[in-house]
XYZ file of N, CA and C in Angstrom:
816
model
N 2.465 7.105 -25.795
C 2.136 6.334 -24.507
C 3.329 5.438 -24.371
N 4.145 5.528 -23.315
C 5.200 4.669 -22.794
C 4.935 3.864 -21.699
N 5.261 2.419 -22.028
C 4.946 1.449 -20.829
C 6.380 0.858 -20.499
N 6.735 0.944 -19.512
C 7.792 0.120 -18.942
C 7.375 -0.904 -17.802
N 7.617 -2.169 -18.108
C 7.285 -3.231 -17.208
C 8.268 -4.127 -17.167
N 8.534 -4.295 -15.842
C 9.596 -5.247 -15.202
C 9.566 -5.693 -13.984
N 10.089 -6.926 -13.584
C 9.928 -7.310 -12.476
C 11.064 -6.912 -11.390
N 10.833 -6.954 -10.252
C 11.970 -6.191 -9.402
C 13.063 -7.225 -9.063
N 14.252 -7.160 -9.097
C 15.352 -8.113 -8.650
C 15.361 -8.334 -7.123
N 15.968 -9.208 -6.724
C 16.467 -9.150 -5.188
C 17.293 -8.386 -4.648
N 18.045 -7.565 -5.402
C 18.851 -6.484 -5.064
C 18.323 -5.153 -5.162
N 18.784 -4.207 -4.231
C 18.324 -2.743 -4.390
C 18.601 -2.275 -5.833
N 17.294 -1.765 -6.453
C 17.319 -1.092 -7.654
C 16.800 0.237 -7.645
N 17.580 1.086 -8.091
C 17.290 2.588 -8.226
C 17.032 3.166 -9.516
N 16.116 3.780 -9.761
C 16.036 4.434 -11.079
C 16.289 5.983 -10.850
N 17.418 6.491 -11.558
C 17.757 7.834 -11.333
C 16.972 8.637 -12.385
N 16.168 9.576 -11.767
C 15.185 10.490 -12.532
C 15.344 11.828 -12.269
N 15.463 12.785 -13.048
C 15.583 14.016 -13.209
C 14.374 15.046 -13.890
N 13.926 15.960 -13.450
C 12.739 16.392 -14.074
C 13.362 17.277 -15.137
N 12.606 17.323 -16.170
C 12.837 17.821 -17.670
C 11.556 18.367 -18.083
N 11.412 19.327 -18.970
C 10.442 20.048 -19.650
C 9.661 18.984 -20.460
N 8.371 18.947 -20.455
C 7.553 17.842 -21.314
C 6.691 18.640 -22.022
N 6.430 18.088 -23.389
C 5.292 18.651 -23.980
C 3.944 17.947 -23.938
N 4.230 16.560 -23.364
C 3.014 15.945 -23.117
C 3.055 15.036 -22.136
N 2.179 14.120 -21.550
C 2.267 13.581 -20.546
C 2.885 12.242 -20.907
N 3.648 11.731 -20.159
C 4.396 10.405 -20.273
C 3.982 9.456 -19.272
N 3.116 8.247 -19.756
C 2.735 7.331 -18.865
C 3.570 6.327 -18.688
N 4.038 5.901 -17.369
C 4.812 4.921 -17.068
C 4.123 4.130 -16.359
N 3.903 2.733 -16.677
C 3.565 1.750 -15.811
C 4.443 0.781 -15.713
N 4.755 0.660 -14.292
C 5.894 -0.339 -13.830
C 5.106 -1.287 -12.824
N 5.184 -2.470 -13.171
C 4.609 -3.667 -12.250
C 5.727 -3.993 -11.592
N 5.761 -3.429 -9.989
C 6.987 -3.914 -9.224
C 6.562 -5.067 -8.486
N 6.922 -6.253 -8.803
C 6.519 -7.545 -8.090
C 7.659 -7.850 -7.177
N 7.586 -6.774 -6.057
C 8.393 -7.021 -4.887
C 8.101 -8.275 -4.025
N 9.063 -8.858 -3.458
C 8.928 -9.896 -2.312
C 8.844 -9.143 -1.101
N 7.836 -9.023 -0.395
C 7.892 -8.234 0.969
C 8.302 -9.209 1.935
N 8.669 -8.797 2.942
C 9.080 -9.552 4.125
C 10.220 -10.266 4.189
N 11.127 -9.892 2.910
C 12.671 -10.797 3.105
C 13.433 -10.573 4.219
N 14.203 -11.561 4.575
C 15.262 -11.168 5.660
C 16.168 -9.888 5.334
N 16.267 -9.589 4.201
C 17.196 -8.617 3.812
C 16.570 -7.085 3.879
N 15.182 -7.097 4.083
C 14.614 -5.766 4.430
C 13.813 -5.409 2.942
N 12.887 -4.665 3.019
C 12.042 -4.275 2.051
C 12.810 -3.498 1.017
N 13.724 -2.448 1.580
C 14.563 -1.644 0.607
C 15.394 -2.479 -0.240
N 15.645 -3.728 -0.011
C 16.491 -4.702 -0.626
C 15.912 -5.142 -2.000
N 14.454 -5.111 -1.781
C 13.541 -5.820 -3.104
C 12.656 -4.733 -3.570
N 12.276 -3.524 -3.027
C 11.302 -2.757 -3.754
C 12.282 -1.749 -4.617
N 11.913 -1.397 -5.722
C 12.612 -0.333 -6.567
C 12.322 1.005 -6.237
N 13.151 1.720 -6.254
C 12.861 3.158 -5.777
C 12.837 4.278 -6.941
N 11.977 5.133 -6.887
C 12.379 6.412 -7.670
C 13.077 7.344 -6.885
N 14.337 7.875 -7.794
C 15.052 8.597 -7.010
C 15.128 9.922 -7.857
N 15.033 11.000 -6.926
C 14.829 12.461 -7.654
C 16.042 13.123 -6.997
N 16.687 13.917 -7.954
C 17.537 14.668 -7.478
C 17.488 16.050 -6.955
N 17.840 16.278 -5.822
C 17.477 17.598 -5.267
C 18.800 18.230 -4.946
N 18.578 19.464 -4.550
C 19.831 20.443 -4.180
C 20.637 20.098 -3.104
N 20.102 18.998 -2.230
C 20.702 18.688 -1.010
C 21.064 17.152 -1.260
N 21.007 16.440 -2.506
C 21.300 15.021 -2.696
C 19.931 14.221 -3.096
N 20.112 13.240 -3.125
C 19.044 12.352 -4.086
C 18.024 12.187 -2.858
N 16.718 12.016 -3.464
C 15.570 11.572 -2.480
C 14.917 10.396 -3.149
N 15.027 9.371 -2.290
C 14.414 8.097 -2.752
C 13.144 7.779 -2.301
N 12.241 7.488 -3.151
C 10.846 7.354 -2.955
C 10.405 5.723 -2.949
N 10.019 5.044 -2.049
C 9.704 3.651 -2.077
C 7.965 3.727 -1.894
N 7.436 2.672 -2.916
C 6.026 2.659 -2.867
C 5.776 1.337 -2.089
N 5.282 1.291 -0.968
C 4.955 0.041 -0.215
C 3.812 -0.701 -0.670
N 2.632 0.187 -1.049
C 1.487 -0.247 -1.436
C -0.008 0.546 -0.700
N -0.913 0.564 -1.318
C -2.046 1.408 -0.730
C -1.819 2.813 -0.446
N -1.790 3.283 0.651
C -1.293 4.654 0.685
C 0.087 4.758 1.551
N 0.710 3.609 1.788
C 1.940 3.484 2.546
C 3.115 3.646 1.648
N 3.978 4.678 2.011
C 5.039 4.969 1.360
C 6.175 5.147 2.180
N 7.499 5.239 1.847
C 8.630 5.756 2.854
C 9.644 6.458 1.737
N 10.434 7.500 2.493
C 11.488 8.215 1.754
C 12.741 8.195 2.645
N 13.889 8.163 1.731
C 14.996 8.140 2.079
C 15.935 9.486 1.713
N 16.231 10.338 2.702
C 16.820 11.578 2.277
C 17.971 11.788 3.237
N 19.188 12.219 2.632
C 20.166 12.507 3.556
C 20.334 11.377 4.790
N 20.074 10.154 4.378
C 20.268 8.923 5.332
C 19.170 8.985 6.294
N 18.085 9.778 6.287
C 16.918 9.861 7.209
C 15.866 8.900 6.281
N 15.065 8.341 7.284
C 13.746 7.558 6.677
C 12.628 8.113 7.250
N 11.823 8.551 6.277
C 10.417 9.030 6.596
C 9.356 8.094 6.104
N 8.639 7.418 6.945
C 7.222 6.665 6.740
C 6.111 7.498 6.728
N 5.206 7.232 5.591
C 3.847 7.806 5.535
C 2.851 6.751 5.860
N 2.056 6.768 6.762
C 0.779 5.986 6.775
C 1.278 4.371 6.623
N 1.913 3.998 7.427
C 2.410 2.533 7.441
C 1.191 1.775 7.978
N 1.021 0.542 6.972
C 0.038 -0.247 7.026
C 0.297 -1.784 6.905
N 0.155 -2.483 8.107
C 0.635 -3.930 8.127
C 0.330 -4.816 6.944
N -0.748 -4.589 6.372
C -1.487 -5.493 5.394
C -0.574 -5.358 4.077
N 0.230 -4.237 4.055
C 1.032 -3.940 2.718
C 2.381 -4.642 2.933
N 2.815 -5.174 4.086
C 3.969 -5.905 3.952
C 4.554 -6.046 5.510
N 5.562 -6.712 5.852
C 6.179 -7.027 6.949
C 7.031 -5.907 7.430
N 6.494 -5.025 8.332
C 7.096 -3.755 8.675
C 8.516 -3.877 9.689
N 8.404 -5.113 10.090
C 9.610 -5.529 11.080
C 10.906 -5.536 10.184
N 10.726 -5.649 8.675
C 11.841 -5.905 7.970
C 12.025 -4.559 7.126
N 11.430 -3.642 7.476
C 11.624 -2.285 6.643
C 12.566 -1.438 7.530
N 13.273 -0.416 6.772
C 13.989 0.648 7.649
C 13.239 1.324 8.693
N 13.954 1.380 9.942
C 13.289 2.094 11.042
C 13.242 3.628 10.613
N 12.169 4.109 11.211
C 11.696 5.487 10.697
C 12.590 6.601 11.732
N 12.947 7.631 11.194
C 13.487 8.826 11.581
C 12.190 9.754 11.939
N 11.107 9.620 11.126
C 10.044 10.399 11.027
C 8.793 9.525 10.600
N 7.721 9.617 11.266
C 6.544 9.120 10.712
C 5.386 10.065 10.579
N 4.812 10.060 9.348
C 3.824 11.009 8.810
C 2.483 10.106 9.097
N 1.497 10.807 9.755
C 0.366 9.929 9.843
C -0.781 10.842 9.254
N -1.900 10.936 8.243
C -2.637 11.705 7.746
C -4.078 11.583 8.564
N -4.160 10.473 8.995
C -5.648 10.341 9.947
C -5.725 8.740 10.371
N -6.784 8.660 11.066
C -7.066 7.648 12.269
C -7.525 6.419 11.523
N -7.785 6.421 10.427
C -8.558 5.184 9.828
C -7.353 4.171 9.542
N -7.880 2.856 10.000
C -6.643 1.610 10.166
C -5.995 1.534 9.162
N -6.371 1.710 8.011
C -5.290 1.531 6.828
C -4.293 2.623 6.678
N -4.620 3.579 7.532
C -3.281 4.813 7.717
C -2.737 4.881 9.072
N -3.340 4.267 9.898
C -2.970 4.451 11.391
C -3.087 3.044 12.006
N -1.923 2.479 11.875
C -1.656 1.083 12.253
C -0.681 1.083 13.250
N -1.174 0.876 14.557
C -0.183 0.754 15.684
C 0.816 -0.309 15.703
N 0.551 -1.418 15.161
C 1.506 -2.390 14.917
C 2.629 -2.130 14.015
N 2.266 -1.432 12.948
C 3.154 -0.882 11.938
C 4.196 0.082 12.610
N 3.567 0.964 13.294
C 4.213 2.101 13.909
C 5.137 1.419 15.051
N 4.710 0.619 15.476
C 5.393 -0.032 16.677
C 6.800 -0.617 15.797
N 6.510 -1.448 14.837
C 7.565 -2.062 14.094
C 8.687 -1.345 13.447
N 8.417 0.153 13.277
C 9.309 0.861 12.382
C 9.875 1.939 13.436
N 9.434 2.102 14.693
C 9.891 3.031 15.589
C 11.307 2.648 16.339
N 11.894 3.603 16.638
C 13.124 3.521 17.427
C 12.976 4.729 18.615
N 13.609 4.872 19.529
C 13.680 5.670 20.719
C 13.722 7.118 20.096
N 14.208 7.427 19.203
C 14.325 8.878 18.661
C 13.493 8.948 17.641
N 12.564 8.196 17.313
C 11.612 8.532 16.144
C 10.656 9.416 16.362
N 10.578 10.444 15.455
C 9.518 11.547 15.702
C 8.252 11.342 14.598
N 7.068 11.839 15.426
C 5.961 11.507 14.861
C 5.242 12.795 14.501
N 4.435 12.813 13.380
C 3.601 14.043 13.233
C 2.208 13.565 12.712
N 1.125 13.854 13.282
C -0.165 13.314 13.230
C -1.168 14.341 13.411
N -2.177 14.056 12.854
C -3.504 14.686 13.226
C -4.015 14.497 14.611
N -5.025 15.540 15.323
C -5.514 15.389 16.493
C -6.361 14.066 16.786
N -6.986 13.396 16.049
C -7.722 12.157 16.330
C -6.746 11.127 16.415
N -5.710 11.046 15.630
C -4.679 9.971 15.692
C -3.861 10.077 17.082
N -3.811 11.268 17.249
C -2.911 11.683 18.750
C -3.657 11.124 19.737
N -4.953 11.129 19.724
C -5.663 10.607 20.897
C -5.595 9.234 21.272
N -5.372 8.555 20.091
C -4.941 7.074 20.420
C -3.510 6.678 20.821
N -2.619 7.564 20.105
C -1.080 7.023 20.247
C -0.750 7.702 21.316
N -1.253 8.932 21.749
C -0.688 9.650 22.950
C 0.828 10.153 23.010
N 1.148 10.400 21.741
C 2.630 10.850 21.566
C 2.775 11.538 20.180
N 3.679 12.283 19.737
C 3.894 12.887 18.591
C 3.782 14.360 18.745
N 3.815 15.106 17.425
C 3.478 16.241 17.182
C 2.232 16.530 16.459
N 1.230 17.405 16.724
C 0.046 17.301 16.392
C -0.037 18.622 15.330
N -0.460 18.302 14.077
C -0.707 19.589 13.516
C -2.049 19.560 12.775
N -2.601 20.639 12.881
C -3.803 21.064 12.354
C -3.821 21.641 10.890
N -4.907 21.473 10.045
C -4.660 22.124 8.696
C -4.127 23.650 8.955
N -2.986 23.867 7.903
C -2.288 25.027 7.974
C -1.265 25.163 8.846
N -1.089 24.018 9.728
C 0.123 24.202 10.754
C 1.217 24.040 10.031
N 2.724 24.400 10.379
C 3.744 24.162 9.766
C 4.687 23.476 10.921
N 5.731 22.979 10.571
C 6.800 22.554 11.572
C 8.022 22.291 10.947
N 9.232 22.038 11.558
C 10.489 21.631 10.789
C 11.154 20.646 11.659
N 11.276 19.475 11.077
C 11.927 18.267 11.648
C 12.777 17.600 10.658
N 14.153 17.374 11.133
C 15.130 16.584 10.417
C 15.574 17.617 9.314
N 15.313 18.955 9.546
C 15.674 19.825 8.313
C 14.568 19.928 7.302
N 13.584 19.169 7.469
C 12.406 19.281 6.387
C 11.329 20.256 6.888
N 10.958 21.024 5.913
C 9.603 22.018 6.288
C 8.480 21.142 5.863
N 7.416 21.038 6.889
C 6.371 20.235 6.862
C 5.053 21.124 7.085
N 4.102 20.954 6.066
C 2.911 21.670 6.326
C 1.824 20.968 6.271
N 0.707 20.776 7.238
C -0.337 19.984 7.142
C -1.566 20.787 6.382
N -2.200 20.260 5.229
C -3.060 20.951 4.478
C -4.338 20.035 4.461
N -5.399 20.615 4.294
C -6.828 20.116 4.169
C -6.967 18.713 3.555
N -7.774 17.765 4.026
C -7.977 16.639 3.268
C -9.323 16.321 3.618
N -10.329 16.248 2.697
C -11.907 16.006 3.105
C -12.473 15.682 1.824
N -13.779 15.064 2.027
C -14.789 14.766 1.252
C -15.823 15.982 1.129
N -16.242 15.927 -0.293
C -17.280 17.019 -0.439
C -18.789 16.231 -0.973
N -18.300 15.356 -1.906
C -19.251 14.462 -2.443
C -19.583 12.998 -1.841
N -18.649 12.249 -1.672
C -18.612 11.062 -1.184
C -18.919 11.134 0.392
N -20.106 10.442 0.669
C -20.380 10.175 1.874
C -20.976 8.807 2.516
N -21.133 8.718 3.852
C -21.898 7.400 4.258
C -23.203 7.473 4.242
N -23.943 6.431 4.399
C -25.301 6.342 4.377
C -26.102 7.336 5.086
N -25.411 7.753 6.272
C -25.916 8.655 7.129
C -25.874 10.245 6.752
N -25.143 10.372 5.528
C -24.867 11.616 4.879
C -23.672 12.388 5.604
N -22.892 11.662 6.276
C -21.672 12.163 6.921
C -20.304 11.961 5.874
N -19.490 12.743 5.625
C -18.583 12.494 4.706
C -17.623 11.694 5.183
N -16.997 10.639 4.466
C -16.081 9.509 4.886
C -14.906 10.469 5.840
N -14.631 11.433 5.283
C -13.336 12.083 5.877
C -14.106 13.706 5.860
N -14.391 14.192 7.178
C -14.928 15.484 7.292
C -13.866 16.547 7.205
N -14.272 17.632 7.066
C -13.543 18.709 6.701
C -12.835 19.243 8.163
N -11.604 19.582 8.167
C -10.734 20.170 9.228
C -10.159 19.115 10.085
N -10.761 17.757 9.906
C -10.156 16.453 10.764
C -8.726 15.998 10.376
N -8.813 15.630 9.195
C -7.610 15.074 8.548
C -6.606 16.064 7.954
N -5.499 15.396 7.553
C -4.360 16.075 7.085
C -3.898 15.577 5.628
N -3.454 16.425 5.037
C -2.640 16.041 3.894
C -1.230 16.711 4.061
N 0.011 16.384 3.439
C 1.266 16.908 3.850
C 1.822 17.560 2.687
N 2.697 18.750 2.694
C 3.432 19.107 1.983
C 4.743 19.133 2.680
N 5.680 18.433 1.968
C 7.089 18.491 2.550
C 8.231 19.094 1.636
N 8.988 19.820 2.056
C 10.218 20.426 1.114
C 11.115 19.615 1.413
N 11.823 18.927 0.722
C 13.151 18.140 0.640
C 14.096 19.128 -0.073
N 14.801 19.939 0.568
C 15.600 20.966 -0.103
C 14.930 21.651 -0.970
N 15.052 21.670 -2.354
C 14.469 22.428 -3.468
C 13.212 21.667 -4.019
N 13.064 20.425 -3.511
C 11.959 19.478 -4.244
C 10.633 19.350 -3.137
N 9.584 19.965 -3.650
C 8.333 20.045 -2.902
C 7.512 18.837 -3.259
N 7.254 18.124 -2.207
C 6.231 16.728 -2.469
C 4.894 16.972 -1.718
N 3.875 16.633 -2.344
C 2.465 16.767 -1.720
C 1.943 15.500 -1.765
N 1.659 15.040 -0.358
C 0.958 13.800 -0.171
C -0.269 14.149 0.220
N -1.472 13.851 -0.367
C -2.612 14.420 -0.491
C -3.555 13.703 0.893
N -3.312 12.418 1.107
C -3.948 11.745 2.157
C -5.324 11.415 1.401
N -6.263 10.940 2.477
C -7.550 10.806 1.636
C -8.515 12.022 1.625
N -8.758 12.219 0.400
C -9.302 13.591 -0.055
C -10.015 13.704 -1.415
N -10.901 14.661 -1.457
C -11.293 14.919 -3.114
C -10.451 15.917 -3.570
N -11.030 16.410 -4.740
C -10.423 17.518 -5.432
C -11.074 18.914 -4.788
N -10.454 19.285 -3.563
C -11.068 20.257 -2.796
C -10.364 21.535 -3.251
N -11.137 22.925 -3.152
C -10.613 23.877 -3.726
C -9.263 24.342 -3.002
N -9.124 24.154 -1.916
C -7.857 24.430 -1.070
C -6.540 24.004 -1.942
N -6.756 22.865 -2.711
C -5.561 22.303 -3.607
C -5.215 23.840 -4.567
N -5.780 24.539 -4.800
C -5.324 25.599 -5.496
C -4.407 26.663 -4.864
N -4.252 26.319 -3.488
C -3.200 27.217 -2.854
C -1.743 26.604 -2.779
N -1.677 25.306 -3.222
C -0.433 24.267 -2.906
C 0.264 24.617 -4.301
N 1.428 25.507 -4.159
C 1.978 25.840 -5.238
C 3.410 25.155 -5.372
N 4.232 25.222 -6.569
C 5.234 24.676 -6.698
C 5.651 23.252 -6.321
N 4.731 22.382 -6.561
C 4.935 21.068 -6.490
C 5.503 20.283 -7.303
N 6.643 19.582 -7.141
C 7.465 18.858 -7.890
C 6.729 17.408 -8.072
N 6.214 16.829 -6.906
C 5.907 15.357 -6.920
C 4.514 15.450 -6.216
N 3.409 15.025 -6.612
C 2.234 14.984 -5.798
C 1.567 13.265 -5.908
N 1.293 13.132 -4.730
C 0.530 11.641 -4.628
C -1.022 11.835 -4.309
N -1.798 11.395 -5.330
C -3.244 11.674 -5.293
C -3.927 10.388 -5.377
N -4.878 10.330 -4.393
C -5.746 9.063 -3.965
C -6.608 8.892 -4.995
N -7.101 7.438 -5.357
C -8.374 7.250 -6.205
C -8.960 5.912 -5.446
N -9.386 5.931 -4.274
C -9.786 4.866 -3.610
C -11.081 5.086 -3.414
N -12.022 4.508 -4.508
C -13.447 4.770 -4.419
C -13.933 3.668 -3.425
N -15.202 3.872 -2.985
C -15.893 5.361 -2.973
C -15.418 6.205 -1.901
N -14.141 6.365 -1.427
C -13.827 7.149 -0.184
C -12.973 8.346 -0.698
N -12.457 8.356 -1.748
C -11.802 9.504 -2.238
C -12.253 9.995 -3.585
N -11.191 9.939 -4.610
C -11.497 10.581 -6.001
C -11.771 9.581 -7.162
N -12.830 9.960 -7.852
C -13.116 9.410 -9.369
C -11.804 9.843 -10.152
N -11.520 9.291 -11.241
C -10.547 9.530 -12.149
C -10.653 10.941 -12.769
N -12.126 11.375 -12.885
C -12.264 12.569 -13.404
C -12.082 13.756 -12.303
N -12.300 13.339 -10.770
C -11.813 14.356 -9.783
C -10.294 14.280 -9.496
N -9.686 13.040 -9.777
C -8.303 13.201 -9.539
C -7.523 14.004 -10.693
N -8.278 14.051 -12.022
C -7.737 14.906 -13.182
C -7.793 16.401 -12.555
N -9.015 16.777 -12.301
C -9.357 18.024 -11.709
C -8.208 18.596 -10.525
N -7.981 17.723 -9.503
C -7.096 17.732 -8.619
C -5.567 18.064 -9.273
N -5.066 17.371 -10.209
C -3.824 17.389 -10.752
C -3.992 18.851 -11.554
N -4.720 19.323 -12.254
C -4.725 20.602 -12.938
C -4.733 21.728 -11.879
N -5.196 21.566 -10.617
C -5.010 22.550 -9.744
C -3.615 22.553 -9.062
N -2.986 21.414 -8.856
C -1.819 21.233 -8.055
C -0.767 21.556 -8.964
N -0.766 20.998 -10.394
C 0.202 21.161 -11.383
C 1.332 20.741 -10.864
N 1.585 19.279 -10.442
C 2.984 18.715 -10.236
C 3.662 18.456 -11.458
N 5.010 18.371 -11.344
C 5.854 17.787 -12.332
C 5.430 16.480 -12.650
N 5.477 15.594 -11.536
C 5.244 14.314 -11.477
C 4.233 13.870 -10.505
N 3.183 13.054 -11.031
C 2.187 12.700 -10.369
C 2.079 11.290 -10.128
N 2.130 10.676 -8.939
C 1.736 9.349 -8.456
C 0.494 9.102 -8.243
N -0.451 8.438 -8.913
C -1.702 8.031 -8.564
C -1.592 6.934 -7.306
N -2.120 7.159 -6.387
C -1.990 6.158 -5.203
C -3.087 5.596 -4.354
N -3.115 4.697 -3.636
C -4.371 4.285 -2.766
C -5.446 4.147 -3.509
N -5.227 3.156 -4.449
C -6.433 2.949 -5.246
C -6.727 1.144 -5.736
N -5.716 0.666 -5.211
C -5.791 -0.911 -5.653
C -6.852 -1.677 -4.785
N -7.024 -1.215 -3.700
C -8.071 -1.749 -2.625
C -9.595 -1.161 -3.087
N -9.689 -0.261 -3.997
C -10.963 0.342 -4.150
C -11.679 -0.064 -5.473
N -12.406 0.785 -6.107
C -13.029 0.388 -7.157
C -12.545 1.503 -8.496
N -11.584 2.015 -8.283
C -11.203 3.003 -9.414
C -10.534 2.306 -10.420
N -10.515 3.096 -11.544
C -10.115 2.764 -12.818
C -8.762 3.548 -13.243
N -7.522 2.916 -13.247
C -6.446 3.839 -13.348
C -6.261 3.899 -14.757
N -6.812 2.865 -15.816
C -6.633 3.032 -17.237
C -7.518 4.212 -17.702
N -8.715 4.557 -17.045
C -9.455 5.496 -17.263
C -8.772 6.741 -17.090
N -8.267 6.988 -16.006
C -7.321 8.026 -15.514
C -6.532 8.376 -16.503
N -5.441 7.310 -16.771
C -4.566 7.495 -17.912
C -4.980 8.116 -19.238
N -6.204 7.658 -19.684
C -6.780 8.117 -20.797
C -7.297 9.473 -20.793
N -7.975 9.890 -19.709
C -8.232 11.205 -19.483
C -7.200 12.462 -19.292
N -6.036 11.885 -18.809
C -5.007 12.882 -18.595
C -4.126 13.062 -19.771
N -4.484 12.355 -21.011
C -3.634 12.668 -22.149
C -3.533 14.187 -22.556
N -4.946 15.012 -22.256
C -4.698 16.345 -22.917
C -4.161 17.365 -21.891
N -3.724 16.708 -20.582
C -3.118 17.706 -19.777
C -1.492 17.839 -19.843
N -1.123 18.718 -20.186
C 0.288 19.001 -20.569
C 1.188 19.156 -19.430
N 2.362 18.644 -19.352
C 3.467 19.086 -18.596
C 3.267 18.494 -17.203
N 2.317 17.289 -17.059
C 2.605 16.373 -15.918
C 2.885 15.137 -16.354
N 3.839 14.445 -15.734
C 4.095 13.008 -15.941
C 3.312 12.317 -14.910
N 2.639 11.284 -15.368
C 2.021 10.290 -14.493
C 2.643 8.980 -14.595
N 2.697 8.563 -13.288
C 3.561 7.377 -13.124
C 2.826 6.471 -12.078
N 2.426 5.251 -12.789
C 1.906 4.245 -11.944
C 2.833 3.344 -11.312
N 2.698 3.053 -10.153
C 3.493 1.990 -9.477
C 2.782 0.780 -8.818
N 2.939 -0.251 -9.020
C 2.138 -1.372 -8.388
C 3.035 -2.230 -7.720
N 2.878 -2.794 -6.401
C 3.648 -3.592 -5.711
C 2.951 -5.100 -5.570
N 3.686 -5.979 -5.140
C 2.782 -7.206 -4.861
C 1.995 -7.210 -4.082
N 1.949 -6.374 -2.822
C 1.065 -6.284 -2.080
C -0.237 -5.847 -2.623
N -0.397 -5.140 -3.592
C -1.541 -4.634 -3.989
C -2.312 -5.692 -5.083
N -1.512 -6.722 -5.325
C -2.180 -7.830 -6.078
C -2.635 -8.825 -5.305
N -2.604 -8.890 -3.942
C -2.986 -9.947 -3.202
C -4.395 -9.933 -3.014
């Protein structure tokens, strides 16, 4: 097991990463103590994972919780912006915003406004659209092409974890995960979900973001099952610091799963 621990400097830092065959899982734990809300903007303080695609580099920035953004061909794609994770007024303006569902830690009107510009495009589920009143609605199974990116909405729901009244935290058919093709690199953003059977239909994934935010999403065992169905080359567990999940347990139980590189990313916002 390999651990890489460092502090983020105040300038932009990029780790160039290429896919390579792996005989066993490599666990990389990187504690990214980034200063959010600086006048220089968050991309000046958050380290990035950079993945090489056939159309140029894909930069991945982990803001915190379920909030991410990507930079690809000079376009900025934000996912589930949430103001508690940082000052979105300092972050790069969005060319595209993806919203998985309408829970407030994924659908934050103030954060959306802060990163929006006149030409910003938004993709979201029906429930989120009812509040925002703009954007392109995708239902499970729908596809669209924006900024040259192929985007597909996929199911995200609970089977086991439910509210006291018996309703699932995330009912079937309501919320989205997203599969995005950045040229030849396919990224799966699961949203709030459990290890649902539809994951077996998601193929050729290079990078996956799987949630472990208990009691609302997956236990470590569920997340392992999801990883075995999706089979990404790189797996980022995310959306777990505000819940009760055990990332160390997940790292341990993933040791016997070959050919998946598990990377943990932690920002200062998740330490608050």
